[in-house]
Coordinates of C-alpha atoms and ligand atoms in Angstrom, one line a residue:
M1 CA -11.2 -5.0 -10.2
R2 CA -12.6 -2.7 -7.5
F3 CA -10.6 -1.1 -4.7
V4 CA -11.2 0.6 -1.4
S5 CA -8.7 2.2 1.0
F6 CA -9.9 2.1 4.6
S7 CA -7.0 4.2 5.8
S8 CA -3.6 5.2 4.5
G9 CA -0.7 6.7 6.5
S10 CA 1.2 6.3 9.8
C11 CA -2.2 6.2 11.6
G12 CA -2.9 2.8 10.0
N13 CA -3.0 1.2 6.6
C14 CA -5.5 -1.2 5.2
S15 CA -7.2 -1.6 1.8
L16 CA -9.2 -4.1 -0.1
L17 CA -8.9 -5.3 -3.7
L18 CA -11.9 -7.1 -5.1
G19 CA -12.0 -9.4 -8.1
P20 CA -15.0 -11.2 -9.6
H21 CA -14.9 -14.0 -7.1
S22 CA -12.5 -13.1 -4.3
G23 CA -11.0 -10.2 -2.4
I24 CA -7.6 -9.5 -0.8
I25 CA -6.8 -7.2 2.0
I26 CA -3.5 -5.4 1.7
D27 CA -2.0 -4.6 5.2
A28 CA -3.8 -4.9 8.5
G29 CA -3.1 -1.7 10.4
V30 CA -6.7 -0.8 11.0
G31 CA -8.9 -2.5 13.7
I32 CA -10.9 -5.5 12.6
R33 CA -14.2 -4.2 14.1
R34 CA -13.9 -1.0 12.0
I35 CA -13.1 -3.0 8.8
K36 CA -16.2 -5.2 9.5
K37 CA -18.4 -2.1 9.7
E38 CA -16.8 -0.6 6.6
L39 CA -17.4 -3.8 4.7
E40 CA -21.1 -4.0 5.9
A41 CA -21.6 -0.4 4.7
L42 CA -20.4 -1.6 1.2
H43 CA -22.8 -4.6 1.4
L44 CA -19.7 -6.8 1.7
S45 CA -18.4 -9.1 4.5
F46 CA -15.2 -11.0 5.5
S47 CA -16.6 -13.9 3.4
D48 CA -15.7 -11.8 0.4
V49 CA -12.0 -11.8 1.5
S50 CA -9.8 -14.8 0.7
A51 CA -6.3 -13.6 1.6
I52 CA -4.2 -10.9 3.2
L53 CA -1.0 -9.4 1.7
I54 CA 1.5 -7.6 4.0
T55 CA 4.0 -5.0 2.8
H56 CA 6.2 -4.9 5.9
D57 CA 6.4 -5.3 9.7
H58 CA 5.8 -1.7 10.9
G59 CA 2.9 -1.3 13.4
D60 CA 0.9 0.9 11.0
H61 CA 0.7 -2.0 8.6
I62 CA 0.4 -5.0 11.0
R63 CA -1.1 -3.7 14.2
S64 CA -4.3 -5.7 13.8
L65 CA -2.9 -8.6 11.9
G66 CA -3.0 -10.8 15.0
S67 CA -6.7 -10.3 15.4
F68 CA -7.3 -10.9 11.6
C69 CA -5.4 -14.2 11.9
K70 CA -7.2 -15.2 15.1
R71 CA -10.7 -14.3 13.9
L72 CA -10.5 -15.1 10.2
A73 CA -7.7 -17.6 9.8
L74 CA -7.0 -16.3 6.2
P75 CA -3.8 -17.1 4.5
V76 CA -1.3 -14.2 5.0
W77 CA 1.1 -13.8 2.1
T78 CA 4.4 -12.0 2.4
T79 CA 8.2 -12.8 2.0
P80 CA 9.9 -15.5 4.2
S81 CA 12.0 -12.9 6.0
L82 CA 8.9 -10.8 6.9
H83 CA 7.2 -13.9 8.1
D84 CA 10.2 -14.9 10.2
S85 CA 10.2 -11.5 11.7
M86 CA 6.4 -11.6 12.4
L87 CA 6.8 -14.9 14.3
W88 CA 8.5 -12.8 17.0
H89 CA 6.7 -9.5 16.7
P90 CA 4.3 -8.7 19.6
F91 CA 1.5 -7.8 17.2
T92 CA 1.6 -11.1 15.4
R93 CA 3.6 -13.8 17.2
D94 CA 0.7 -15.6 18.8
W95 CA -1.4 -16.0 15.7
I96 CA 0.6 -15.8 12.5
A97 CA 2.2 -19.2 12.2
P98 CA -0.9 -21.2 10.9
C99 CA -1.7 -18.4 8.4
R100 CA 1.8 -18.3 7.0
Q101 CA 2.1 -18.3 3.2
D102 CA 5.5 -17.4 1.7
L103 CA 5.6 -15.5 -1.6
A104 CA 8.2 -16.9 -4.0
P105 CA 10.4 -14.3 -5.7
N106 CA 10.2 -13.5 -9.5
V107 CA 7.1 -15.6 -10.2
W108 CA 3.4 -15.1 -10.2
N109 CA 2.1 -16.4 -6.9
P110 CA -1.6 -17.6 -7.2
V111 CA -3.0 -16.0 -4.1
T112 CA -6.7 -16.4 -4.8
E113 CA -8.7 -17.7 -7.7
D114 CA -8.7 -14.2 -9.2
F115 CA -5.3 -12.8 -8.1
D116 CA -1.7 -13.6 -9.0
V117 CA 0.9 -11.6 -7.1
Q118 CA 4.6 -10.8 -7.7
Y119 CA 6.5 -8.7 -5.1
F120 CA 9.4 -6.3 -5.4
V121 CA 11.6 -5.1 -2.6
V122 CA 11.6 -1.3 -1.9
P123 CA 14.1 0.6 0.3
H124 CA 12.6 1.3 3.8
D125 CA 13.8 0.9 7.3
A126 CA 11.8 -2.2 8.2
T127 CA 13.0 -5.9 8.3
Q128 CA 12.1 -5.7 4.6
C129 CA 9.5 -3.8 2.7
I130 CA 7.8 -4.9 -0.5
G131 CA 5.6 -3.5 -3.2
F132 CA 3.1 -5.6 -5.1
A133 CA 2.2 -6.2 -8.7
I134 CA -1.2 -7.8 -8.7
R135 CA -2.7 -9.3 -11.8
C136 CA -6.5 -10.0 -12.2
E137 CA -8.4 -10.6 -15.5
G138 CA -5.5 -9.2 -17.6
E139 CA -5.3 -6.0 -15.6
L140 CA -2.3 -4.9 -13.5
F141 CA -2.5 -3.2 -10.1
V142 CA 0.7 -2.0 -8.6
L143 CA 1.1 -0.7 -5.0
M144 CA 4.3 0.8 -3.5
T145 CA 4.2 2.4 -0.1
D146 CA 6.8 3.3 2.5
L147 CA 9.8 3.6 0.2
G148 CA 12.7 6.0 0.7
H149 CA 13.3 6.2 -3.0
T150 CA 12.1 4.5 -6.2
T151 CA 14.0 1.6 -7.8
P152 CA 14.2 0.6 -11.4
E153 CA 12.2 -2.6 -10.6
A154 CA 9.4 -0.6 -9.0
M155 CA 9.3 1.8 -11.9
Q156 CA 9.3 -1.0 -14.4
W157 CA 6.2 -2.6 -12.8
A158 CA 4.5 0.8 -12.5
S159 CA 5.1 1.4 -16.2
L160 CA 3.0 -1.7 -17.0
A161 CA 0.2 -1.0 -14.6
N162 CA -3.4 0.1 -15.2
T163 CA -3.6 1.4 -11.6
V164 CA -0.7 2.6 -9.4
V165 CA -0.9 3.3 -5.7
V166 CA 2.2 5.3 -4.8
E167 CA 3.4 7.0 -1.6
S168 CA 3.4 10.8 -1.5
N169 CA 4.5 11.2 2.1
Y170 CA 5.8 14.7 2.7
D171 CA 6.2 18.2 1.4
E172 CA 9.9 19.1 1.6
E173 CA 9.3 22.6 2.8
M174 CA 6.9 21.4 5.5
L175 CA 9.3 18.7 6.7
F176 CA 12.5 20.7 6.6
G177 CA 10.9 23.9 7.9
G178 CA 8.9 22.1 10.6
D179 CA 9.8 21.2 14.2
Y180 CA 10.6 17.5 13.9
P181 CA 14.0 16.7 15.5
E182 CA 16.9 16.8 12.9
E183 CA 17.4 13.0 13.5
L184 CA 13.8 12.3 12.5
K185 CA 13.9 14.6 9.5
R186 CA 17.0 12.7 8.3
R187 CA 15.3 9.3 9.0
I188 CA 12.3 10.2 6.9
S189 CA 14.1 11.8 4.0
H190 CA 17.4 9.9 3.8
G191 CA 16.7 7.2 1.2
I192 CA 15.2 4.5 3.4
G193 CA 12.3 6.5 4.9
H194 CA 9.5 7.9 2.8
L195 CA 8.8 9.3 -0.6
S196 CA 8.3 13.1 -0.9
N197 CA 5.7 14.7 -3.0
K198 CA 8.6 15.9 -5.3
A199 CA 10.0 12.3 -5.6
C200 CA 6.5 11.0 -6.2
A201 CA 5.9 13.5 -9.0
E202 CA 9.2 12.5 -10.6
A203 CA 8.2 8.8 -10.3
I204 CA 4.9 9.6 -12.0
G205 CA 6.7 11.4 -14.8
S206 CA 8.8 8.3 -15.4
F207 CA 6.2 5.5 -15.2
L208 CA 3.4 7.3 -17.1
H209 CA 2.2 5.3 -20.1
P210 CA -0.9 5.2 -22.3
G211 CA -2.5 2.2 -20.4
L212 CA -2.4 3.9 -17.0
R213 CA -5.9 4.9 -15.8
N214 CA -5.6 5.4 -12.1
I215 CA -3.0 7.0 -9.8
F216 CA -3.8 6.9 -6.1
L217 CA -1.5 8.8 -3.7
C218 CA -1.0 7.1 -0.4
H219 CA 0.7 7.3 3.0
L220 CA 0.5 11.1 3.4
S221 CA 2.1 12.5 6.5
G222 CA -0.3 14.1 9.0
N223 CA 2.3 16.7 10.0
N224 CA 4.3 17.4 6.9
N225 CA 1.8 17.2 4.1
T226 CA -1.7 18.1 3.1
P227 CA -3.9 16.3 0.6
E228 CA -4.0 19.5 -1.5
L229 CA -0.2 19.8 -1.7
A230 CA 0.2 16.1 -2.7
Y231 CA -2.5 16.3 -5.3
K232 CA -1.1 19.6 -6.8
S233 CA 2.4 18.1 -7.0
A234 CA 1.2 15.0 -8.8
C235 CA -1.2 17.0 -11.0
E236 CA 1.7 19.2 -12.2
A237 CA 3.7 16.1 -13.1
L238 CA 0.8 15.0 -15.3
Q239 CA 0.4 18.4 -16.9
A240 CA 4.2 18.6 -17.5
A241 CA 4.0 15.3 -19.3
G242 CA 1.1 16.7 -21.5
V243 CA -1.6 14.4 -20.1
E244 CA -5.0 15.8 -20.9
P245 CA -7.0 16.6 -17.7
G246 CA -9.5 13.8 -16.9
T247 CA -7.5 11.2 -18.8
I248 CA -6.1 9.7 -15.6
N249 CA -8.0 9.4 -12.4
L250 CA -5.8 11.0 -9.8
R251 CA -6.9 10.6 -6.2
V252 CA -5.5 11.1 -2.7
L253 CA -6.1 8.2 -0.2
R254 CA -6.8 9.7 3.2
R255 CA -5.6 9.1 6.7
G256 CA -8.1 7.3 8.9
V257 CA -11.0 7.7 6.4
S258 CA -12.3 5.3 3.7
S259 CA -12.3 6.1 0.1
P260 CA -15.4 5.2 -2.0
L261 CA -15.4 1.7 -3.5
L262 CA -13.6 2.5 -6.7
N263 CA -14.0 0.8 -10.0
L264 CA -10.6 0.4 -11.6
Ligands
LIG1 ZN1 3.7 3.0 7.1
LIG2 ZN1 6.9 1.7 7.4

């Protein structure tokens, strides 16, 4: 599997997972023209993409999904309740219906010839928010973004994965000492908002296992975090667990900027 994040955070989320014969886009919160250019720069095109997965119905994850559906007519896989919501959402309502593919719960959904997908629900203040366990050629890729706290199911999946993409949204000192209104601070930190660097580090400590090769930190806040702080916090979790430096590829996925194409 190969992976590239085109952007991660409240400014827009979109990434691509590539198997030997097909690719899937995860979330469509970045403009289609930019994605086209980014693909060309990697000597890829939309013909390498066979499906789209959606985590939830917030604008930073579906802002461009209407144009993806209109221009590419690819199957869009998510839960029935998220699809029902997107039938009415201004970003998606005109184009989503013909692309609709409902993920069935608790089974492997064959999404492309390379990829089987299971989903798990995570706590977040959207209609529903899901993480993905994605299987390809015997490898497991797990993604969880926009989650107020971790759940046993999410940790269970992560503890089986070779690659985990996990939210590391905010530094507690920056959020609570910053100038966000109290209501917004509470919304972010109160269990159905976002995962702090500290909570992310605790999660890493609990899902670490010998088969884990890559940890990518995602959805960093632009105001209440820095890539350095998120990296340091996760790094300390690895050190505390006695992981030898260099054993696990730890990386921060940036806001508005593409990662390299990463071999998983
Ligand atoms: Zn988001
Ligand atoms: Zn969200």
